[in-house]
mmCIF file with all atom_site columns, C-alpha atoms in Angstrom:
data_model
loop_
_atom_site.group_PDB
_atom_site.id
_atom_site.type_symbol
_atom_site.label_atom_id
_atom_site.label_alt_id
_atom_site.label_comp_id
_atom_site.label_asym_id
_atom_site.label_entity_id
_atom_site.label_seq_id
_atom_site.pdbx_PDB_ins_code
_atom_site.Cartn_x
_atom_site.Cartn_y
_atom_site.Cartn_z
_atom_site.occupancy
_atom_site.B_iso_or_equiv
_atom_site.pdbx_formal_charge
_atom_site.auth_seq_id
_atom_site.auth_comp_id
_atom_site.auth_asym_id
_atom_site.auth_atom_id
_atom_site.pdbx_PDB_model_num
ATOM 1   C CA . MET S 1 1   ? 0.000   0.000  0.000  1.00 0.00 ? 1   MET S CA 1
ATOM 2   C CA . ALA S 1 2   ? 1.220   3.496  -0.788 1.00 0.00 ? 2   ALA S CA 1
ATOM 3   C CA . ALA S 1 3   ? 1.700   6.494  1.475  1.00 0.00 ? 3   ALA S CA 1
ATOM 4   C CA . PRO S 1 4   ? -1.336  8.722  2.210  1.00 0.00 ? 4   PRO S CA 1
ATOM 5   C CA . GLY S 1 5   ? -2.293  10.709 -0.844 1.00 0.00 ? 5   GLY S CA 1
ATOM 6   C CA . SER S 1 6   ? -1.272  8.032  -3.325 1.00 0.00 ? 6   SER S CA 1
ATOM 7   C CA . PHE S 1 7   ? -3.724  5.205  -2.604 1.00 0.00 ? 7   PHE S CA 1
ATOM 8   C CA . THR S 1 8   ? -5.072  3.359  -5.597 1.00 0.00 ? 8   THR S CA 1
ATOM 9   C CA . ALA S 1 9   ? -8.289  1.440  -6.112 1.00 0.00 ? 9   ALA S CA 1
ATOM 10  C CA . GLY S 1 10  ? -7.957  -2.111 -4.858 1.00 0.00 ? 10  GLY S CA 1
ATOM 11  C CA . SER S 1 11  ? -5.172  -1.374 -2.359 1.00 0.00 ? 11  SER S CA 1
ATOM 12  C CA . VAL S 1 12  ? -5.176  -3.670 0.655  1.00 0.00 ? 12  VAL S CA 1
ATOM 13  C CA . LEU S 1 13  ? -4.316  -2.486 4.170  1.00 0.00 ? 13  LEU S CA 1
ATOM 14  C CA . THR S 1 14  ? -1.990  -5.032 5.801  1.00 0.00 ? 14  THR S CA 1
ATOM 15  C CA . ALA S 1 15  ? -1.536  -5.864 9.490  1.00 0.00 ? 15  ALA S CA 1
ATOM 16  C CA . ALA S 1 16  ? 1.953   -4.315 9.386  1.00 0.00 ? 16  ALA S CA 1
ATOM 17  C CA . GLU S 1 17  ? 0.506   -1.092 7.984  1.00 0.00 ? 17  GLU S CA 1
ATOM 18  C CA . MET S 1 18  ? -2.244  -1.077 10.615 1.00 0.00 ? 18  MET S CA 1
ATOM 19  C CA . ASN S 1 19  ? 0.403   -1.504 13.355 1.00 0.00 ? 19  ASN S CA 1
ATOM 20  C CA . ALA S 1 20  ? 2.218   1.547  11.988 1.00 0.00 ? 20  ALA S CA 1
ATOM 21  C CA . LEU S 1 21  ? -0.830  3.778  12.522 1.00 0.00 ? 21  LEU S CA 1
ATOM 22  C CA . PRO S 1 22  ? -1.201  5.958  15.636 1.00 0.00 ? 22  PRO S CA 1
ATOM 23  C CA . GLY S 1 23  ? -3.280  4.331  18.357 1.00 0.00 ? 23  GLY S CA 1
ATOM 24  C CA . GLY S 1 24  ? -4.911  7.555  19.561 1.00 0.00 ? 24  GLY S CA 1
ATOM 25  C CA . VAL S 1 25  ? -5.894  8.542  23.091 1.00 0.00 ? 25  VAL S CA 1
ATOM 26  C CA . VAL S 1 26  ? -4.569  6.260  25.839 1.00 0.00 ? 26  VAL S CA 1
ATOM 27  C CA . TYR S 1 27  ? -5.414  8.454  28.842 1.00 0.00 ? 27  TYR S CA 1
ATOM 28  C CA . LEU S 1 28  ? -7.290  11.708 29.379 1.00 0.00 ? 28  LEU S CA 1
ATOM 29  C CA . ASP S 1 29  ? -7.910  13.587 32.606 1.00 0.00 ? 29  ASP S CA 1
ATOM 30  C CA . GLN S 1 30  ? -9.634  16.939 32.537 1.00 0.00 ? 30  GLN S CA 1
ATOM 31  C CA . THR S 1 31  ? -9.822  18.310 36.051 1.00 0.00 ? 31  THR S CA 1
ATOM 32  C CA . ALA S 1 32  ? -12.387 21.027 36.631 1.00 0.00 ? 32  ALA S CA 1
ATOM 33  C CA . ALA S 1 33  ? -12.067 21.292 40.382 1.00 0.00 ? 33  ALA S CA 1
ATOM 34  C CA . ALA S 1 34  ? -11.117 24.038 42.785 1.00 0.00 ? 34  ALA S CA 1
ATOM 35  C CA . ASP S 1 35  ? -8.006  26.002 41.863 1.00 0.00 ? 35  ASP S CA 1
ATOM 36  C CA . ALA S 1 36  ? -4.827  24.526 43.342 1.00 0.00 ? 36  ALA S CA 1
ATOM 37  C CA . THR S 1 37  ? -2.757  26.869 45.507 1.00 0.00 ? 37  THR S CA 1
ATOM 38  C CA . ILE S 1 38  ? 0.866   26.059 44.731 1.00 0.00 ? 38  ILE S CA 1
ATOM 39  C CA . GLY S 1 39  ? 3.728   26.716 47.129 1.00 0.00 ? 39  GLY S CA 1
ATOM 40  C CA . THR S 1 40  ? 5.776   23.589 47.689 1.00 0.00 ? 40  THR S CA 1
ATOM 41  C CA . THR S 1 41  ? 5.706   20.913 44.980 1.00 0.00 ? 41  THR S CA 1
ATOM 42  C CA . THR S 1 42  ? 2.058   20.019 44.385 1.00 0.00 ? 42  THR S CA 1
ATOM 43  C CA . VAL S 1 43  ? 0.643   17.388 42.029 1.00 0.00 ? 43  VAL S CA 1
ATOM 44  C CA . VAL S 1 44  ? -2.012  19.044 39.876 1.00 0.00 ? 44  VAL S CA 1
ATOM 45  C CA . ILE S 1 45  ? -3.045  15.906 37.934 1.00 0.00 ? 45  ILE S CA 1
ATOM 46  C CA . ARG S 1 46  ? -1.885  12.290 38.281 1.00 0.00 ? 46  ARG S CA 1
ATOM 47  C CA . THR S 1 47  ? -2.630  9.318  36.047 1.00 0.00 ? 47  THR S CA 1
ATOM 48  C CA . THR S 1 48  ? -3.620  5.981  37.321 1.00 0.00 ? 48  THR S CA 1
ATOM 49  C CA . SER S 1 49  ? -0.928  3.422  36.586 1.00 0.00 ? 49  SER S CA 1
ATOM 50  C CA . ILE S 1 50  ? -0.861  2.860  32.811 1.00 0.00 ? 50  ILE S CA 1
ATOM 51  C CA . THR S 1 51  ? 1.191   0.494  30.659 1.00 0.00 ? 51  THR S CA 1
ATOM 52  C CA . LEU S 1 52  ? 3.123   2.057  27.790 1.00 0.00 ? 52  LEU S CA 1
ATOM 53  C CA . GLU S 1 53  ? 3.586   -0.754 25.287 1.00 0.00 ? 53  GLU S CA 1
ATOM 54  C CA . THR S 1 54  ? 7.009   -1.699 23.937 1.00 0.00 ? 54  THR S CA 1
ATOM 55  C CA . GLY S 1 55  ? 7.573   -0.530 20.376 1.00 0.00 ? 55  GLY S CA 1
ATOM 56  C CA . ARG S 1 56  ? 5.118   2.369  20.622 1.00 0.00 ? 56  ARG S CA 1
ATOM 57  C CA . ARG S 1 57  ? 5.784   6.103  20.968 1.00 0.00 ? 57  ARG S CA 1
ATOM 58  C CA . TYR S 1 58  ? 3.630   8.303  23.223 1.00 0.00 ? 58  TYR S CA 1
ATOM 59  C CA . LYS S 1 59  ? 2.984   12.034 23.362 1.00 0.00 ? 59  LYS S CA 1
ATOM 60  C CA . ILE S 1 60  ? 2.116   13.391 26.804 1.00 0.00 ? 60  ILE S CA 1
ATOM 61  C CA . SER S 1 61  ? 0.442   16.814 26.717 1.00 0.00 ? 61  SER S CA 1
ATOM 62  C CA . ALA S 1 62  ? -0.513  19.106 29.575 1.00 0.00 ? 62  ALA S CA 1
ATOM 63  C CA . ASN S 1 63  ? -2.523  22.319 29.501 1.00 0.00 ? 63  ASN S CA 1
ATOM 64  C CA . GLY S 1 64  ? -3.524  24.696 32.247 1.00 0.00 ? 64  GLY S CA 1
ATOM 65  C CA . PHE S 1 65  ? -3.611  28.287 33.427 1.00 0.00 ? 65  PHE S CA 1
ATOM 66  C CA . LEU S 1 66  ? -1.264  29.846 35.996 1.00 0.00 ? 66  LEU S CA 1
ATOM 67  C CA . TYR S 1 67  ? -1.708  33.134 37.820 1.00 0.00 ? 67  TYR S CA 1
ATOM 68  C CA . THR S 1 68  ? -0.314  35.163 40.681 1.00 0.00 ? 68  THR S CA 1
ATOM 69  C CA . LEU S 1 69  ? -2.352  37.742 42.526 1.00 0.00 ? 69  LEU S CA 1
ATOM 70  C CA . SER S 1 70  ? 0.308   40.360 43.214 1.00 0.00 ? 70  SER S CA 1
ATOM 71  C CA . THR S 1 71  ? 3.960   39.643 43.943 1.00 0.00 ? 71  THR S CA 1
ATOM 72  C CA . THR S 1 72  ? 6.694   38.550 41.568 1.00 0.00 ? 72  THR S CA 1
ATOM 73  C CA . LEU S 1 73  ? 6.884   34.756 41.647 1.00 0.00 ? 73  LEU S CA 1
ATOM 74  C CA . THR S 1 74  ? 8.719   32.145 39.608 1.00 0.00 ? 74  THR S CA 1
ATOM 75  C CA . THR S 1 75  ? 6.890   28.889 39.005 1.00 0.00 ? 75  THR S CA 1
ATOM 76  C CA . ILE S 1 76  ? 8.116   25.610 37.598 1.00 0.00 ? 76  ILE S CA 1
ATOM 77  C CA . THR S 1 77  ? 5.662   23.115 36.166 1.00 0.00 ? 77  THR S CA 1
ATOM 78  C CA . ARG S 1 78  ? 6.806   19.622 35.157 1.00 0.00 ? 78  ARG S CA 1
ATOM 79  C CA . ILE S 1 79  ? 5.519   16.532 33.401 1.00 0.00 ? 79  ILE S CA 1
ATOM 80  C CA . MET S 1 80  ? 6.942   13.634 35.403 1.00 0.00 ? 80  MET S CA 1
ATOM 81  C CA . ASP S 1 81  ? 7.156   9.886  34.825 1.00 0.00 ? 81  ASP S CA 1
ATOM 82  C CA . GLY S 1 82  ? 7.617   8.710  38.395 1.00 0.00 ? 82  GLY S CA 1
ATOM 83  C CA . ALA S 1 83  ? 10.809  10.519 39.497 1.00 0.00 ? 83  ALA S CA 1
ATOM 84  C CA . THR S 1 84  ? 11.939  11.216 35.911 1.00 0.00 ? 84  THR S CA 1
ATOM 85  C CA . ARG S 1 85  ? 11.290  14.694 34.530 1.00 0.00 ? 85  ARG S CA 1
ATOM 86  C CA . LEU S 1 86  ? 10.018  14.574 30.943 1.00 0.00 ? 86  LEU S CA 1
ATOM 87  C CA . ALA S 1 87  ? 9.328   18.296 30.406 1.00 0.00 ? 87  ALA S CA 1
ATOM 88  C CA . LEU S 1 88  ? 9.685   21.556 32.313 1.00 0.00 ? 88  LEU S CA 1
ATOM 89  C CA . HIS S 1 89  ? 8.056   24.985 31.982 1.00 0.00 ? 89  HIS S CA 1
ATOM 90  C CA . GLN S 1 90  ? 9.272   28.008 33.982 1.00 0.00 ? 90  GLN S CA 1
ATOM 91  C CA . TRP S 1 91  ? 7.352   31.274 34.291 1.00 0.00 ? 91  TRP S CA 1
ATOM 92  C CA . THR S 1 92  ? 7.872   34.447 36.307 1.00 0.00 ? 92  THR S CA 1
ATOM 93  C CA . GLY S 1 93  ? 4.722   36.475 36.914 1.00 0.00 ? 93  GLY S CA 1
ATOM 94  C CA . ASN S 1 94  ? 4.108   39.745 38.735 1.00 0.00 ? 94  ASN S CA 1
ATOM 95  C CA . ALA S 1 95  ? 1.308   42.241 39.403 1.00 0.00 ? 95  ALA S CA 1
ATOM 96  C CA . THR S 1 96  ? 1.411   43.490 35.780 1.00 0.00 ? 96  THR S CA 1
ATOM 97  C CA . PHE S 1 97  ? 1.913   40.163 33.990 1.00 0.00 ? 97  PHE S CA 1
ATOM 98  C CA . ASN S 1 98  ? -0.021  37.961 36.357 1.00 0.00 ? 98  ASN S CA 1
ATOM 99  C CA . ASN S 1 99  ? -1.313  35.070 34.248 1.00 0.00 ? 99  ASN S CA 1
ATOM 100 C CA . ILE S 1 100 ? -0.245  32.703 31.504 1.00 0.00 ? 100 ILE S CA 1
ATOM 101 C CA . GLY S 1 101 ? -1.769  29.804 29.629 1.00 0.00 ? 101 GLY S CA 1
ATOM 102 C CA . LEU S 1 102 ? 0.324   26.671 29.963 1.00 0.00 ? 102 LEU S CA 1
ATOM 103 C CA . SER S 1 103 ? 0.777   24.191 27.127 1.00 0.00 ? 103 SER S CA 1
ATOM 104 C CA . MET S 1 104 ? 3.587   21.652 27.226 1.00 0.00 ? 104 MET S CA 1
ATOM 105 C CA . PHE S 1 105 ? 4.334   18.166 25.972 1.00 0.00 ? 105 PHE S CA 1
ATOM 106 C CA . ALA S 1 106 ? 6.882   15.340 26.028 1.00 0.00 ? 106 ALA S CA 1
ATOM 107 C CA . VAL S 1 107 ? 7.419   12.320 23.791 1.00 0.00 ? 107 VAL S CA 1
ATOM 108 C CA . ILE S 1 108 ? 8.561   8.982  25.223 1.00 0.00 ? 108 ILE S CA 1
ATOM 109 C CA . ASP S 1 109 ? 8.924   5.423  23.967 1.00 0.00 ? 109 ASP S CA 1
ATOM 110 C CA . GLY S 1 110 ? 6.983   2.660  25.667 1.00 0.00 ? 110 GLY S CA 1
ATOM 111 C CA . ASP S 1 111 ? 8.867   -0.101 27.460 1.00 0.00 ? 111 ASP S CA 1
ATOM 112 C CA . GLY S 1 112 ? 6.040   -2.472 28.355 1.00 0.00 ? 112 GLY S CA 1
ATOM 113 C CA . SER S 1 113 ? 6.021   -1.436 32.004 1.00 0.00 ? 113 SER S CA 1
ATOM 114 C CA . SER S 1 114 ? 3.624   0.459  34.221 1.00 0.00 ? 114 SER S CA 1
ATOM 115 C CA . HIS S 1 115 ? 3.977   4.261  34.484 1.00 0.00 ? 115 HIS S CA 1
ATOM 116 C CA . THR S 1 116 ? 2.438   6.945  36.681 1.00 0.00 ? 116 THR S CA 1
ATOM 117 C CA . ILE S 1 117 ? 2.518   10.271 34.851 1.00 0.00 ? 117 ILE S CA 1
ATOM 118 C CA . THR S 1 118 ? 2.021   13.476 36.843 1.00 0.00 ? 118 THR S CA 1
ATOM 119 C CA . LEU S 1 119 ? 1.774   17.184 36.196 1.00 0.00 ? 119 LEU S CA 1
ATOM 120 C CA . ASP S 1 120 ? 3.238   18.996 39.182 1.00 0.00 ? 120 ASP S CA 1
ATOM 121 C CA . SER S 1 121 ? 4.115   22.584 40.012 1.00 0.00 ? 121 SER S CA 1
ATOM 122 C CA . VAL S 1 122 ? 6.254   24.456 42.547 1.00 0.00 ? 122 VAL S CA 1
ATOM 123 C CA . CYS S 1 123 ? 6.808   28.121 43.437 1.00 0.00 ? 123 CYS S CA 1
ATOM 124 C CA . ASN S 1 124 ? 10.093  29.711 44.517 1.00 0.00 ? 124 ASN S CA 1
ATOM 125 C CA . THR S 1 125 ? 8.566   31.831 47.332 1.00 0.00 ? 125 THR S CA 1
ATOM 126 C CA . GLY S 1 126 ? 5.000   32.445 48.395 1.00 0.00 ? 126 GLY S CA 1
ATOM 127 C CA . SER S 1 127 ? 2.304   30.798 46.312 1.00 0.00 ? 127 SER S CA 1
ATOM 128 C CA . PHE S 1 128 ? 0.389   31.102 43.046 1.00 0.00 ? 128 PHE S CA 1
ATOM 129 C CA . LEU S 1 129 ? -2.752  29.506 41.650 1.00 0.00 ? 129 LEU S CA 1
ATOM 130 C CA . PHE S 1 130 ? -2.975  26.719 39.112 1.00 0.00 ? 130 PHE S CA 1
ATOM 131 C CA . SER S 1 131 ? -6.460  27.145 37.696 1.00 0.00 ? 131 SER S CA 1
ATOM 132 C CA . ARG S 1 132 ? -8.657  24.073 37.458 1.00 0.00 ? 132 ARG S CA 1
ATOM 133 C CA . ALA S 1 133 ? -11.960 25.899 37.073 1.00 0.00 ? 133 ALA S CA 1
ATOM 134 C CA . ALA S 1 134 ? -14.679 24.653 34.729 1.00 0.00 ? 134 ALA S CA 1
ATOM 135 C CA . ASN S 1 135 ? -13.883 27.354 32.175 1.00 0.00 ? 135 ASN S CA 1
ATOM 136 C CA . ARG S 1 136 ? -10.099 26.725 32.448 1.00 0.00 ? 136 ARG S CA 1
ATOM 137 C CA . PRO S 1 137 ? -9.664  23.028 33.263 1.00 0.00 ? 137 PRO S CA 1
ATOM 138 C CA . ALA S 1 138 ? -6.256  21.455 33.732 1.00 0.00 ? 138 ALA S CA 1
ATOM 139 C CA . VAL S 1 139 ? -5.766  18.696 31.150 1.00 0.00 ? 139 VAL S CA 1
ATOM 140 C CA . LEU S 1 140 ? -3.374  15.736 30.961 1.00 0.00 ? 140 LEU S CA 1
ATOM 141 C CA . LEU S 1 141 ? -3.521  13.752 27.708 1.00 0.00 ? 141 LEU S CA 1
ATOM 142 C CA . ILE S 1 142 ? -1.492  10.700 26.668 1.00 0.00 ? 142 ILE S CA 1
ATOM 143 C CA . GLU S 1 143 ? -1.651  9.638  23.023 1.00 0.00 ? 143 GLU S CA 1
ATOM 144 C CA . ASP S 1 144 ? -0.147  6.687  21.157 1.00 0.00 ? 144 ASP S CA 1
ATOM 145 C CA . ILE S 1 145 ? 1.420   8.453  18.158 1.00 0.00 ? 145 ILE S CA 1
ATOM 146 C CA . GLY S 1 146 ? 2.759   5.373  16.352 1.00 0.00 ? 146 GLY S CA 1
ATOM 147 C CA . PRO S 1 147 ? 5.661   2.969  16.390 1.00 0.00 ? 147 PRO S CA 1
ATOM 148 C CA . SER S 1 148 ? 8.935   3.951  18.072 1.00 0.00 ? 148 SER S CA 1
#
């Protein structure tokens, strides 16, 4: 079978070609709860234990909204696989620039074992808010994007 865009009538989709296709959504958590006040390291969203299959590649995406009410604060938000950091986002907000939309992702290869993926955040001094309101939910999405 040919690459997308050059299919011909009568082409047959093989098992090997099917295995090369992305598998789609593996895990989705959209938390619309009370805002999380972040000071020390706080888990915003955590997966249940999921198995990332050997030979597959996964994209882990996180979205949210951070804001500080007044003072200058530096925040670090991470996508973690257990104790391993997969991605990091750092932001410094103040009274003038007090909010930012967060969108980050990481790509990892499956190894056939169980993983607990978390989105956590920490603040250098004081605290800030990680919004999880209904109109600004925090989202953690894991997608199978194809073979590794």
